[in-house]
mmCIF file of C-alpha atoms in Angstrom:
data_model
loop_
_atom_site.group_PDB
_atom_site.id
_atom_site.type_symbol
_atom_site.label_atom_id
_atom_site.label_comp_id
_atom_site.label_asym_id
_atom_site.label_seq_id
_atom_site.Cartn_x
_atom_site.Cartn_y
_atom_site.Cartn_z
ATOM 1 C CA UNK J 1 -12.159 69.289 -13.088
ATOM 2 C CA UNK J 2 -11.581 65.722 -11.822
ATOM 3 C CA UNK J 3 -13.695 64.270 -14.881
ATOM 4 C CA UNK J 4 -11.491 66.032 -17.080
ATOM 5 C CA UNK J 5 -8.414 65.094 -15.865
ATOM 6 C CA UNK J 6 -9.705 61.305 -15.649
ATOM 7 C CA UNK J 7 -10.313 62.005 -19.288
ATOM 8 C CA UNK J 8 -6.555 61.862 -20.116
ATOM 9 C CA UNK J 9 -6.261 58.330 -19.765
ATOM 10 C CA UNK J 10 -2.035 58.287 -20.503
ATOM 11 C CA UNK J 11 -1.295 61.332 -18.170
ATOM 12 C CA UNK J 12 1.053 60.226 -15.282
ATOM 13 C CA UNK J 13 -1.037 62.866 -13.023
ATOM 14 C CA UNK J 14 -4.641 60.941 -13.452
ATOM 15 C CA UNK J 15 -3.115 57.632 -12.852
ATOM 16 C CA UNK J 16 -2.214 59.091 -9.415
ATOM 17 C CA UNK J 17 -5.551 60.581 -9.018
ATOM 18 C CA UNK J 18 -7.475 57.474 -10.432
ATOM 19 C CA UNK J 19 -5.390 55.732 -7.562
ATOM 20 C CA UNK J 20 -6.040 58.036 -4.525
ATOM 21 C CA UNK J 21 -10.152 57.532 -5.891
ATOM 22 C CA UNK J 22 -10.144 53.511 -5.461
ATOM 23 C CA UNK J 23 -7.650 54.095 -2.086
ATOM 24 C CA UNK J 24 -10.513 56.408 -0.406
ATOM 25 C CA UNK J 25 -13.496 54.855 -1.423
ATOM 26 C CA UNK J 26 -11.913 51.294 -0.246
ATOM 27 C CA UNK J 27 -11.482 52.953 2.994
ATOM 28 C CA UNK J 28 -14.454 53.920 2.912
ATOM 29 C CA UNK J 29 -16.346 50.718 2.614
ATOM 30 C CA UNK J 30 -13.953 49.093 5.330
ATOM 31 C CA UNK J 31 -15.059 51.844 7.570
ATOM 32 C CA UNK J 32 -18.480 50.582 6.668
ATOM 33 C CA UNK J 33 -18.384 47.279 7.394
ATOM 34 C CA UNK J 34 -19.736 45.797 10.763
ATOM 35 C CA UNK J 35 -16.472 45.021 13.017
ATOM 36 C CA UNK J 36 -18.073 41.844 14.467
ATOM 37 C CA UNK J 37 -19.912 39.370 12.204
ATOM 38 C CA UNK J 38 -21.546 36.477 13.297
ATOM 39 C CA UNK J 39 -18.498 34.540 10.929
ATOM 40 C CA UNK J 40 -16.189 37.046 12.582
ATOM 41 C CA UNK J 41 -16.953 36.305 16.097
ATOM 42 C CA UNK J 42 -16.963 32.017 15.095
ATOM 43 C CA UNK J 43 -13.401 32.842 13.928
ATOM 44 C CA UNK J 44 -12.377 34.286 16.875
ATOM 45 C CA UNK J 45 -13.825 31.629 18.933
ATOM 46 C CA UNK J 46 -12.454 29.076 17.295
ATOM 47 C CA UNK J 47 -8.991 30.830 17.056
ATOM 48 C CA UNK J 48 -9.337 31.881 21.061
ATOM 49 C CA UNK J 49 -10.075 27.724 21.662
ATOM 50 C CA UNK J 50 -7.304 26.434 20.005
ATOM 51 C CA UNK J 51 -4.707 28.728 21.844
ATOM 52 C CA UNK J 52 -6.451 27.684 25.190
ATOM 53 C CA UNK J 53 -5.751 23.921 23.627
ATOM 54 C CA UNK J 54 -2.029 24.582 22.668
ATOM 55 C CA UNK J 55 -1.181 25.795 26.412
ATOM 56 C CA UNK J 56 -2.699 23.211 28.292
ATOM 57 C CA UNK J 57 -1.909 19.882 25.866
ATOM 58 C CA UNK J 58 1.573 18.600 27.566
ATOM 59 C CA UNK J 59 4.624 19.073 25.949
ATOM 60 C CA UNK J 60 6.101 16.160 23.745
ATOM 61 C CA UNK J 61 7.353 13.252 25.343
ATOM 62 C CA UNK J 62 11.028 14.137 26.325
ATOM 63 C CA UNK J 63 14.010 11.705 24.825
ATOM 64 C CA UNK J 64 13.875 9.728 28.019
ATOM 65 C CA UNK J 65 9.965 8.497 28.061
ATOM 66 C CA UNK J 66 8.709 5.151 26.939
ATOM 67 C CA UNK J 67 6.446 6.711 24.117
ATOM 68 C CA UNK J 68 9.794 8.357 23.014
ATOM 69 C CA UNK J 69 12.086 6.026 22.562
ATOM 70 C CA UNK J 70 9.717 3.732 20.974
ATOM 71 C CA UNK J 71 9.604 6.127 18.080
ATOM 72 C CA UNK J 72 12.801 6.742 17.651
ATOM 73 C CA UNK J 73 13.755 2.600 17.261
ATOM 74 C CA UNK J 74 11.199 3.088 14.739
ATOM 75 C CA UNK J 75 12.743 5.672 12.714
ATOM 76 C CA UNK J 76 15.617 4.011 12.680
ATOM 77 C CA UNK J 77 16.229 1.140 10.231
ATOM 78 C CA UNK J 78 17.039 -2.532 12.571
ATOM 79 C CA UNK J 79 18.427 -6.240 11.175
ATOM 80 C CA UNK J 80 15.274 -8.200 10.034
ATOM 81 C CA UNK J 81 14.718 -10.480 13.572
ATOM 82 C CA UNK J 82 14.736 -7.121 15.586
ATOM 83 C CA UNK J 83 12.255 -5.339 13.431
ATOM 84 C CA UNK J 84 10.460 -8.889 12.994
ATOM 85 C CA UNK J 85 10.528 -8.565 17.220
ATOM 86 C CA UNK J 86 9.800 -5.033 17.325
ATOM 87 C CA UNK J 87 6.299 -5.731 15.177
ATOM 88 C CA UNK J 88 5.445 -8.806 16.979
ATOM 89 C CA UNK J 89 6.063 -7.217 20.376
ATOM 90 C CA UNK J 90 4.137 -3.424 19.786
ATOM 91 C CA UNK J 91 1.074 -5.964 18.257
ATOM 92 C CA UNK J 92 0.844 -7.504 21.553
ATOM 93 C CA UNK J 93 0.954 -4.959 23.661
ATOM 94 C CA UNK J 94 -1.285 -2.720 21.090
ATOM 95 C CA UNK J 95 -4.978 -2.370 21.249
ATOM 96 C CA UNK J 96 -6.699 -6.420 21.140
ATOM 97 C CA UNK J 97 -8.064 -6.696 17.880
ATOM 98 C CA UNK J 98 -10.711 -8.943 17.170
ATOM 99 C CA UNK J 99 -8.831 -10.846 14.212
ATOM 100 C CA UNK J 100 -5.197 -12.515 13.812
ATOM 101 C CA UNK J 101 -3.338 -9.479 12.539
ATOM 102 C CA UNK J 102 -0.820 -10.285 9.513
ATOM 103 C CA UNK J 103 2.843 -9.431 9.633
ATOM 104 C CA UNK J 104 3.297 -8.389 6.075
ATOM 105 C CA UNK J 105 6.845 -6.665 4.180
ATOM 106 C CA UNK J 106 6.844 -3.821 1.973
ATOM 107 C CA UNK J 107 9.683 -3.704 -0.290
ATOM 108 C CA UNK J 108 10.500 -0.449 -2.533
ATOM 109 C CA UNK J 109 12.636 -1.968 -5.903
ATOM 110 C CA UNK J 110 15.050 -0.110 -8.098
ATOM 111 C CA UNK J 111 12.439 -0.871 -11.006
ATOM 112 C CA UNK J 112 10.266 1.059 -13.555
ATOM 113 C CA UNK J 113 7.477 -1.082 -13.842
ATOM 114 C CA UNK J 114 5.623 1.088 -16.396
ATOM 115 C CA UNK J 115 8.541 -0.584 -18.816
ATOM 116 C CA UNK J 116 8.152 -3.993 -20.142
ATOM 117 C CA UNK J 117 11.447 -4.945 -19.653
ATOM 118 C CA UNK J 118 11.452 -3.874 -15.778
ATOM 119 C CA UNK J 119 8.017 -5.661 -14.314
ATOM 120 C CA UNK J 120 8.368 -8.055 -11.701
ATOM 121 C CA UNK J 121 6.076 -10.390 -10.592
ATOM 122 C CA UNK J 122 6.573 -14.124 -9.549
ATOM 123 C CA UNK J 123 4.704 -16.851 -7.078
ATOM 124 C CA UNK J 124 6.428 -18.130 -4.643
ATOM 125 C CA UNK J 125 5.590 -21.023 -1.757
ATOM 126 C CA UNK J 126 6.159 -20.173 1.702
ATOM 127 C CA UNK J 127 7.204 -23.004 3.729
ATOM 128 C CA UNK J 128 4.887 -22.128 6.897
ATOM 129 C CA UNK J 129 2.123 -20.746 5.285
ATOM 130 C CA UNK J 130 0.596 -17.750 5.407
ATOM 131 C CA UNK J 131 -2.023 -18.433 8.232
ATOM 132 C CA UNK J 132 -5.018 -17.646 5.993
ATOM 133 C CA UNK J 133 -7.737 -20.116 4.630
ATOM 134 C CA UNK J 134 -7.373 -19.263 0.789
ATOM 135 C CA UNK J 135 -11.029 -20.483 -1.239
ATOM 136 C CA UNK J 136 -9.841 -21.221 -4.452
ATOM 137 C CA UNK J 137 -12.021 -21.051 -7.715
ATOM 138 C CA UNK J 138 -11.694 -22.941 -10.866
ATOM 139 C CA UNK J 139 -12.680 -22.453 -14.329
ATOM 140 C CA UNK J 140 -12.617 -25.876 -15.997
ATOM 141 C CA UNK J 141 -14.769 -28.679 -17.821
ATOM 142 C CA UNK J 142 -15.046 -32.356 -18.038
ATOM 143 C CA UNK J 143 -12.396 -34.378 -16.114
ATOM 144 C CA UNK J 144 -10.575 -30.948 -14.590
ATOM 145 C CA UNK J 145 -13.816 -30.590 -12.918
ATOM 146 C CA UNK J 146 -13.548 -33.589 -10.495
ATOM 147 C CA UNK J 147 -10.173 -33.073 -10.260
ATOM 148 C CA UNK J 148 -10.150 -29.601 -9.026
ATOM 149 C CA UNK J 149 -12.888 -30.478 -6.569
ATOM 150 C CA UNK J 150 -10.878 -33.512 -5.447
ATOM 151 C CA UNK J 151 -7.610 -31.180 -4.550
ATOM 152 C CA UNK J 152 -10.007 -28.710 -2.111
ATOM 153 C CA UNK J 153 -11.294 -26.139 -4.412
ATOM 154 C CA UNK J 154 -14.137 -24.405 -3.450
ATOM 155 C CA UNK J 155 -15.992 -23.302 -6.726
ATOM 156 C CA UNK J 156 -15.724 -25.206 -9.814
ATOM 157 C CA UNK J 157 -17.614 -24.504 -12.848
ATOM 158 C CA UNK J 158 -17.530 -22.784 -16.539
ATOM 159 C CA UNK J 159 -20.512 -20.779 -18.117
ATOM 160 C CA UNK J 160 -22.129 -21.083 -14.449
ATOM 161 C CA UNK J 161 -19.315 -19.521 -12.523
ATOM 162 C CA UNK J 162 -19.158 -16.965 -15.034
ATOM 163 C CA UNK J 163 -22.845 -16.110 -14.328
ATOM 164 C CA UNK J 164 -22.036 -15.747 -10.801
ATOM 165 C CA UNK J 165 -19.469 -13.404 -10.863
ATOM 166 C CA UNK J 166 -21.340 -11.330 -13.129
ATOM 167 C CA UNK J 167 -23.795 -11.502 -10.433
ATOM 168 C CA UNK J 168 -21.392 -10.234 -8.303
ATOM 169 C CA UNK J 169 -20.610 -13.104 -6.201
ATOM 170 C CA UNK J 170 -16.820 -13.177 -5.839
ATOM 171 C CA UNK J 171 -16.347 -15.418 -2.709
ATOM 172 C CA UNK J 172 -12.841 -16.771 -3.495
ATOM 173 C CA UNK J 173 -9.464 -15.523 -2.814
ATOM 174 C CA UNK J 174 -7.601 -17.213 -6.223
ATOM 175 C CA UNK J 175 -9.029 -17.892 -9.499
ATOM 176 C CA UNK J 176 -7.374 -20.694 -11.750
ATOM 177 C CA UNK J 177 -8.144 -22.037 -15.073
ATOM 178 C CA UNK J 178 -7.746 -24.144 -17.741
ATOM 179 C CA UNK J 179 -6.243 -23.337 -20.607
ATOM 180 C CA UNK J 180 -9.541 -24.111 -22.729
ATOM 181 C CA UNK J 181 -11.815 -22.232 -20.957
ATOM 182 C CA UNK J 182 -9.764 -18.743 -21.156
ATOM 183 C CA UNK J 183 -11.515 -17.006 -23.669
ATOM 184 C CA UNK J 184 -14.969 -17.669 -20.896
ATOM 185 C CA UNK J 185 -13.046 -16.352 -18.318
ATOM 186 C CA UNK J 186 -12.136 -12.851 -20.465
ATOM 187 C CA UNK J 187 -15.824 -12.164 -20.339
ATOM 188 C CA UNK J 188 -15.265 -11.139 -16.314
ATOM 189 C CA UNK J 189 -11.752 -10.036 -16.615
ATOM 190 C CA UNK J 190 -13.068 -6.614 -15.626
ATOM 191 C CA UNK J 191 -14.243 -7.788 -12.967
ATOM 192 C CA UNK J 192 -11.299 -10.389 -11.822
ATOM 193 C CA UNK J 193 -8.529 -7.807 -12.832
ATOM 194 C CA UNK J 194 -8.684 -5.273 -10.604
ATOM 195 C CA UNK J 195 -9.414 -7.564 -8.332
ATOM 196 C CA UNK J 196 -6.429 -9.317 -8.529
ATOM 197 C CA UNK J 197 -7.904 -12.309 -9.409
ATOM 198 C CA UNK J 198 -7.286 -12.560 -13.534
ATOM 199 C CA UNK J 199 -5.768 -16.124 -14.134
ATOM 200 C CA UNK J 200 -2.113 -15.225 -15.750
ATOM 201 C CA UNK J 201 0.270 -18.106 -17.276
ATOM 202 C CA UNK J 202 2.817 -16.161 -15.505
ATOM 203 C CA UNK J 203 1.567 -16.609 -12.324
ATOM 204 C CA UNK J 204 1.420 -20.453 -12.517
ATOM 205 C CA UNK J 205 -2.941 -19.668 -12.446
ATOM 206 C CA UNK J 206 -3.707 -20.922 -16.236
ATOM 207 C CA UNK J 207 -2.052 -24.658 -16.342
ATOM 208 C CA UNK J 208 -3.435 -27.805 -17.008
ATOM 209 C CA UNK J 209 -2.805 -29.192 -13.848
ATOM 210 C CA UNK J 210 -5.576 -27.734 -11.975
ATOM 211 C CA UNK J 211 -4.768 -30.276 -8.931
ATOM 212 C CA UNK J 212 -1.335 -29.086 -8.200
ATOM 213 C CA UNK J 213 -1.977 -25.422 -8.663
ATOM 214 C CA UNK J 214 -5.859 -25.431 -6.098
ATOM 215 C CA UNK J 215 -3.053 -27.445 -3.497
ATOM 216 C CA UNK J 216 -0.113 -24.696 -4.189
ATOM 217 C CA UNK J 217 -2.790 -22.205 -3.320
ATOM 218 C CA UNK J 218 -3.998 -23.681 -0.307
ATOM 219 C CA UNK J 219 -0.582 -24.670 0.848
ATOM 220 C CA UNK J 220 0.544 -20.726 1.332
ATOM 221 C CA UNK J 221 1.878 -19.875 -2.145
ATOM 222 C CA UNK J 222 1.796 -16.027 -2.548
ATOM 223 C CA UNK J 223 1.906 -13.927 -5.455
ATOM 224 C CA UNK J 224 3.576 -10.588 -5.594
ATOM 225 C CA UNK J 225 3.945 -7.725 -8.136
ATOM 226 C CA UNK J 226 5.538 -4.555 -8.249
ATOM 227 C CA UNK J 227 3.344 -1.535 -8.366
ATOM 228 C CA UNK J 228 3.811 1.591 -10.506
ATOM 229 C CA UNK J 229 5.604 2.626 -7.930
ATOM 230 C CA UNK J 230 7.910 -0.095 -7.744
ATOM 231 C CA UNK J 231 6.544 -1.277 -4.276
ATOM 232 C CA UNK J 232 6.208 -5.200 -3.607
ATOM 233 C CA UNK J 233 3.374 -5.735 -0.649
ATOM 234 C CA UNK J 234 3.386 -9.322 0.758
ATOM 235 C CA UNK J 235 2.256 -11.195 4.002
ATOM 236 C CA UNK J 236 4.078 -13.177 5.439
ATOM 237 C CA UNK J 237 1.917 -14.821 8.180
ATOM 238 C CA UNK J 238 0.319 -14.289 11.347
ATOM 239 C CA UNK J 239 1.421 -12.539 14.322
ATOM 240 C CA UNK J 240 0.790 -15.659 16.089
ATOM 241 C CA UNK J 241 2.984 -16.910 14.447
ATOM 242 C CA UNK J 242 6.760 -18.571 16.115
ATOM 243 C CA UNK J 243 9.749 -15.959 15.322
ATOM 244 C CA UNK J 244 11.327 -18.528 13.582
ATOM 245 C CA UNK J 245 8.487 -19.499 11.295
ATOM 246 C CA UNK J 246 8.136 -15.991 10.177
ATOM 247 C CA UNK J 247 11.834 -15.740 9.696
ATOM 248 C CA UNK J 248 11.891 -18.571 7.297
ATOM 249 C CA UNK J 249 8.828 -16.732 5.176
ATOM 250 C CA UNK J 250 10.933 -13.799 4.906
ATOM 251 C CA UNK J 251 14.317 -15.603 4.076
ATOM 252 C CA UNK J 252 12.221 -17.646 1.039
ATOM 253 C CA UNK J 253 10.070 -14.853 -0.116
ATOM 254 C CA UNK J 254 12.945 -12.379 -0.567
ATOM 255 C CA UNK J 255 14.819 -15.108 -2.363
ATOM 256 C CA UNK J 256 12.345 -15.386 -4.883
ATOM 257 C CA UNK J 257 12.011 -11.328 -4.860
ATOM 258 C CA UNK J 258 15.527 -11.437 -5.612
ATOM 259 C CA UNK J 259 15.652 -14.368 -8.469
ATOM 260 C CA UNK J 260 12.626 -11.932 -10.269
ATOM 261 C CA UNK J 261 15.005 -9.125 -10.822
ATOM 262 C CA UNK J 262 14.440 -7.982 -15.157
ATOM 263 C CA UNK J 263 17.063 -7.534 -16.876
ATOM 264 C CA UNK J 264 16.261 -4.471 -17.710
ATOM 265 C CA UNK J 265 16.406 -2.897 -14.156
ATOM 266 C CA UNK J 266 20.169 -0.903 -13.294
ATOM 267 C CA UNK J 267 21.429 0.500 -10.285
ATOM 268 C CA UNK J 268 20.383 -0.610 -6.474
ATOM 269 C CA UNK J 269 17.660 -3.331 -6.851
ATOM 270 C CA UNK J 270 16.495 -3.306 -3.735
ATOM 271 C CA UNK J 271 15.975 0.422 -2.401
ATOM 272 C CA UNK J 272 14.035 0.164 0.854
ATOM 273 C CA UNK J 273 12.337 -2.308 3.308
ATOM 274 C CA UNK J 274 9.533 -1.968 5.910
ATOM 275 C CA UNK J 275 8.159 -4.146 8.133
ATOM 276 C CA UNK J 276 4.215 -4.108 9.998
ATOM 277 C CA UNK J 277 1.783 -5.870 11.347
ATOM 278 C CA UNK J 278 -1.812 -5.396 9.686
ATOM 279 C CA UNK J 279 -2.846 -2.243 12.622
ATOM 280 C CA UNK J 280 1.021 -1.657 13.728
ATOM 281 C CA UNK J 281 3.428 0.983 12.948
ATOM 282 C CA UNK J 282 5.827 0.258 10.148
ATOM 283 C CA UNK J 283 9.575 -0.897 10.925
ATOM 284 C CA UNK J 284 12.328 0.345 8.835
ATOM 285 C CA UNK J 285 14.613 -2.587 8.010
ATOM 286 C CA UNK J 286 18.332 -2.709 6.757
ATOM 287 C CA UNK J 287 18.303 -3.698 3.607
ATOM 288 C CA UNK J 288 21.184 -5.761 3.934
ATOM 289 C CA UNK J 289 19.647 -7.755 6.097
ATOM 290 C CA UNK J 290 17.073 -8.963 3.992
ATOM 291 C CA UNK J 291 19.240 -9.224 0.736
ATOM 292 C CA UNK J 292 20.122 -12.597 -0.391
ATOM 293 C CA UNK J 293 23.411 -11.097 -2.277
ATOM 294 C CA UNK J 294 24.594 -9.698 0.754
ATOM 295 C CA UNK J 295 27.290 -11.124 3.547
ATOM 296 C CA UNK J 296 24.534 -10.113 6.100
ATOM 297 C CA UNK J 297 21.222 -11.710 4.663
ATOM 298 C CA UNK J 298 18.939 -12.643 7.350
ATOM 299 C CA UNK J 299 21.707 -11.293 10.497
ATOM 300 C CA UNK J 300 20.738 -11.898 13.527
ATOM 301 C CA UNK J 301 21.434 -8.940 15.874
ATOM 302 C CA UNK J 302 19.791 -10.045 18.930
ATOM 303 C CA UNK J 303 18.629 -13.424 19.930
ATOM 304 C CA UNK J 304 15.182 -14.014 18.794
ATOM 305 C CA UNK J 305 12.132 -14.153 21.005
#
């Protein structure tokens, strides 16, 4: 009888039956199943150890704590010298690290760098230097040879430095070249690009004047580029650095930031500002205080340590 009402396939009545069939027999098969699995009884274990966990870890630190108020400053966006301070300070007292940590500013731009007419990029000299020994490499022939050698560069060469990078040996930190030996160096640009390391004209890295651009480069000129996400990353210098030194960086760098605005970009050119040491905890910054077209560029809040 229950075949042959099955058999009706549009009746409302063996839908319901059809139903109350896959209802019992699931039942069934639960009623089957072991109650306590070997993955069962992990899960419960597990579970049972991370309740035990949750009531004996303290509470969070209340308002009034050390931990907690360090968190809170921050969260909260400070003037440039008292985020500069708060970096410096939490990278002293921070875990010793076996290396001069770098203090270095992110900046989020107003930009859409995926359109021609809204890429920034620029090089820019920072008065103090950035605390880093920068090996330079050249691409160059005849004369430019002993004159890039002569200004501190530590590789010089053409088809032969070309052979070593292929090679894989990329022991330099800026690559410049000659105009005449460009079409050499675009046999590694796949390997220089994402790297970083691609001479550009823009970038004041293909010139004639090898000399003046290996001494730039060793002298603590920085390059910086907007992301596709609009974001600048720069360092600035060491944490060992003097307040004031750093300070200076800043002012000059975010200068230059500012004198790279396209034409193309509209609205709020500068969007957001963070400050961090190379380990540390990033410091919101008021943008104001690090914009060269505002009243407040470079405030001082709080006297400087």
């Amino acid at each position: 009888m229950l075949a042959r009402v099955l058999h009706y396939e549009g009746s409302s009545l063996a839908t319901t039956v059809r139903g109350y069939v896959r209802h019992f027999t699931a039942e069934a098969a639960r009623k089957r199943r072991p109650t306590s699995t070997t993955v069962g009884k992990a899960v419960a274990a597990v579970t049972s150890a991370r309740a035990s966990n949750r009531s004996t870890v303290p509470s969070a630190a209340s308002p009034s704590s050390p931990s907690a108020s360090s968190a809170s400053r921050i969260t909260e966006a400070m003037p440039i010298r008292d985020a500069l301070t708060a970096v410096i300070q939490n990278a002293k007292e921070g875990k010793q690290r076996k290396f001069a940590e770098t203090v270095d500013l992110a900046i989020q731009l107003g930009v859409d760098p995926r359109k021609p007419n809204q890429s920034v990029r620029g090089v820019q000299i920072l008065p103090n230097g950035t605390g880093k020994a920068v090996r330079v490499a050249v691409f160059a022939r005849g004369d430019d040879v002993e004159a890039a050698k002569a200004a501190g560069a530590a590789i010089v060469g053409a088809e032969e430095l070309v052979k070593a990078i292929q090679d894989g040996d990329l022991a330099f930190d800026r690559c410049i070249a000659t105009p005449e030996v460009m079409p050499l160096v675009s046999r590694v640009a796949r390997m220089l690009g994402p790297r970083g390391l691609m001479p550009n004209p823009k970038m004041g890295t293909v010139t004639k004047d090898v000399a003046t651009a290996v001494k730039s480069a060793m002298a603590g000129q920085v390059q910086f580029k907007a992301d596709r996400f609009g974001m600048v990353h720069v360092g600035v210098g060491k944490v060992s650095f003097d307040t004031a030194a750093l300070l200076e960086n800043i002012r000059v760098l975010m200068v230059a930031l500012n004198n790279a605005k396209p034409e193309g970009a509209k609205g709020k050119y500068l969007k957001g500002v963070h400050l961090t040491s190379t380990m540390g905890k990033a410091v919101p910054v008021e943008v104001a205080t690090v914009d060269p077209r505002s009243s407040r560029f470079m405030f001082e809040a709080t006297p400087s340590i």
